[in-house]
Amino acid sequence: MVLRREAGGQVVAGRFVSPHAYEQFLRGEMARARGEHEAALEAYRLARAGTGDDALLLARLALSYEALGRVSEADASLAAALAAGPGRSDVQHAAGLIAEGRGDLDAALVALAQASAGGDAAAMEDLARVLRAAGHGARAELALRGGAALRLRFERARARGDASGAAELAEAMG
């Protein structure tokens, strides 16, 4: 059964995802957020057993393999993610992070710019960070002035209780 769902800010057609696979994906996301890359990898593998070649899941597998230093497996997963979801911002974001981690700032900038163009606010922040690292501070500030990036920074300021920072960002958003 093909369903339409939102992934990475884009509507995509995909297969039905079992509750077990979805649970495992969420477990992988939580483990990844805690920096527990081996646990994330295992959860993503279990999720993949129920979903096949989902581009986002393959991108997350690539990031987990990369974090564990398993470069060839990261490359294979990223290639599969790019094939399964060409042009998807979440996949381009993963490609940018992997390129950055390997010190290829040019490739990171290209991938993160593509992810940012898709409206991925986190990719915009990562793009700004890589621009700064490449010596392009002014361009980094322009990237952070984008609407989605401002909203993300506002939400983060609000979550940490930074009232003055949230107010400044709210004013910048209009």
C-alpha positions as a printed NumPy array, in Angstrom:
array([[ 0.   ,  0.   ,  0.   ],
       [ 1.427,  3.399, -0.993],
       [ 0.767,  6.277,  1.376],
       [ 1.627,  9.943,  1.134],
       [ 3.368, 11.417,  4.164],
       [ 5.561, 14.344,  5.09 ],
       [ 9.278, 13.726,  5.57 ],
       [11.824, 16.467,  5.958],
       [ 9.268, 19.117,  5.038],
       [ 8.404, 17.403,  1.757],
       [ 5.389, 15.252,  0.87 ],
       [ 6.597, 11.873, -0.312],
       [ 4.915,  8.69 , -1.426],
       [ 5.946,  5.665,  0.536],
       [ 5.002,  2.268,  1.76 ],
       [ 3.05 ,  1.53 ,  4.891],
       [ 5.376,  1.522,  7.901],
       [ 4.567, -0.949, 10.631],
       [ 4.257,  0.332, 14.188],
       [ 7.266, -1.824, 15.153],
       [ 9.448, -0.308, 12.428],
       [ 8.313,  3.188, 13.373],
       [ 9.07 ,  2.499, 17.046],
       [12.545,  1.269, 16.158],
       [13.159,  4.346, 14.017],
       [12.189,  6.575, 16.953],
       [14.455,  4.576, 19.263],
       [17.249,  5.144, 16.757],
       [16.541,  8.879, 16.674],
       [16.636,  9.114, 20.469],
       [19.856,  7.084, 20.712],
       [21.463,  9.216, 17.996],
       [20.481, 12.4  , 19.844],
       [22.227, 11.033, 22.951],
       [25.335, 10.153, 20.951],
       [24.748,  6.413, 21.377],
       [25.641,  5.516, 17.807],
       [25.845,  1.727, 18.225],
       [22.345,  1.655, 19.772],
       [21.075,  3.982, 17.036],
       [22.54 ,  1.743, 14.358],
       [20.884, -1.345, 15.815],
       [17.501,  0.377, 16.069],
       [17.738,  1.697, 12.513],
       [18.637, -1.789, 11.261],
       [15.551, -3.205, 12.991],
       [13.428, -0.433, 11.492],
       [14.803, -1.152,  8.027],
       [13.672, -4.761,  8.256],
       [10.103, -3.462,  8.14 ],
       [10.441, -0.562,  5.717],
       [12.809, -1.55 ,  2.955],
       [14.627,  1.29 ,  1.265],
       [13.248,  4.409,  2.932],
       [15.534,  7.343,  2.04 ],
       [15.428,  8.97 ,  5.48 ],
       [16.15 ,  5.7  ,  7.249],
       [19.05 ,  4.973,  4.89 ],
       [20.433,  8.472,  5.523],
       [20.25 ,  7.908,  9.282],
       [21.997,  4.557,  8.863],
       [24.738,  6.34 ,  6.912],
       [25.186,  8.893,  9.698],
       [25.373,  6.139, 12.304],
       [27.908,  4.135, 10.32 ],
       [29.958,  7.295,  9.813],
       [29.902,  8.115, 13.532],
       [31.234,  4.623, 14.221],
       [34.016,  4.998, 11.645],
       [32.528,  2.417,  9.306],
       [33.19 ,  4.462,  6.187],
       [32.439,  1.907,  3.473],
       [29.083,  1.046,  5.065],
       [28.322,  4.765,  5.478],
       [29.103,  5.336,  1.802],
       [26.9  ,  2.425,  0.722],
       [23.985,  3.593,  2.879],
       [24.331,  7.172,  1.695],
       [24.428,  6.058, -1.953],
       [21.272,  4.005, -1.369],
       [19.611,  6.99 ,  0.346],
       [20.492,  9.272, -2.564],
       [19.094,  6.704, -5.011],
       [15.907,  6.2  , -2.981],
       [15.292,  9.908, -2.422],
       [17.127, 12.058, -4.949],
       [16.884, 15.719, -4.056],
       [15.373, 15.13 , -0.609],
       [16.574, 17.722,  1.874],
       [17.005, 15.225,  4.728],
       [19.241, 13.031,  2.567],
       [21.255, 16.029,  1.335],
       [21.612, 17.151,  4.965],
       [23.113, 13.782,  5.893],
       [25.439, 13.946,  2.879],
       [26.582, 17.397,  3.988],
       [27.265, 16.298,  7.551],
       [29.264, 13.303,  6.363],
       [31.29 , 15.431,  3.938],
       [31.95 , 17.974,  6.689],
       [33.109, 15.262,  9.069],
       [35.556, 14.056,  6.445],
       [36.931, 17.563,  5.975],
       [35.479, 18.077,  2.482],
       [34.006, 21.533,  3.105],
       [33.249, 22.147, -0.584],
       [31.072, 19.032, -0.843],
       [29.525, 19.833,  2.547],
       [28.599, 23.34 ,  1.386],
       [26.964, 22.038, -1.795],
       [24.915, 19.377,  0.003],
       [23.92 , 21.642,  2.897],
       [22.918, 24.419,  0.507],
       [20.674, 21.936, -1.324],
       [19.186, 20.782,  1.987],
       [18.643, 24.387,  3.069],
       [16.884, 25.194, -0.2  ],
       [14.336, 22.543,  0.785],
       [13.496, 24.542,  3.922],
       [15.419, 22.353,  6.377],
       [16.114, 24.779,  9.258],
       [18.691, 22.535, 10.913],
       [20.519, 22.293,  7.577],
       [20.551, 26.099,  7.444],
       [22.293, 26.209, 10.817],
       [24.769, 23.557,  9.716],
       [25.347, 25.439,  6.465],
       [26.112, 28.598,  8.446],
       [28.564, 26.675, 10.65 ],
       [30.393, 25.249,  7.627],
       [30.41 , 28.654,  5.921],
       [32.086, 30.122,  9.024],
       [34.616, 27.265,  9.064],
       [35.379, 27.983,  5.392],
       [35.959, 31.666,  6.202],
       [32.636, 33.012,  4.919],
       [31.201, 34.622,  8.075],
       [29.076, 37.197,  6.239],
       [27.461, 34.52 ,  4.08 ],
       [26.832, 32.472,  7.228],
       [24.858, 35.34 ,  8.753],
       [22.791, 35.656,  5.581],
       [21.982, 31.94 ,  5.746],
       [20.82 , 32.305,  9.34 ],
       [18.465, 35.143,  8.454],
       [16.247, 32.769,  6.488],
       [12.74 , 32.347,  7.895],
       [13.018, 28.675,  8.856],
       [16.371, 29.233, 10.558],
       [14.974, 32.163, 12.525],
       [11.987, 30.082, 13.656],
       [14.292, 27.277, 14.796],
       [16.527, 29.69 , 16.718],
       [13.412, 31.282, 18.271],
       [12.097, 27.886, 19.427],
       [15.468, 26.983, 20.92 ],
       [15.729, 30.313, 22.767],
       [12.197, 29.885, 24.094],
       [12.885, 26.283, 25.187],
       [15.937, 27.298, 27.196],
       [14.046, 30.192, 28.809],
       [16.003, 32.955, 27.051],
       [13.239, 35.58 , 26.968],
       [15.37 , 38.413, 25.612],
       [16.874, 36.217, 22.882],
       [13.418, 34.916, 21.932],
       [12.05 , 38.468, 21.818],
       [14.923, 39.628, 19.598],
       [14.36 , 36.715, 17.221],
       [10.585, 37.27 , 17.217],
       [11.202, 40.877, 16.196],
       [13.561, 39.747, 13.427],
       [10.863, 37.372, 12.15 ],
       [ 8.397, 40.264, 11.996]])
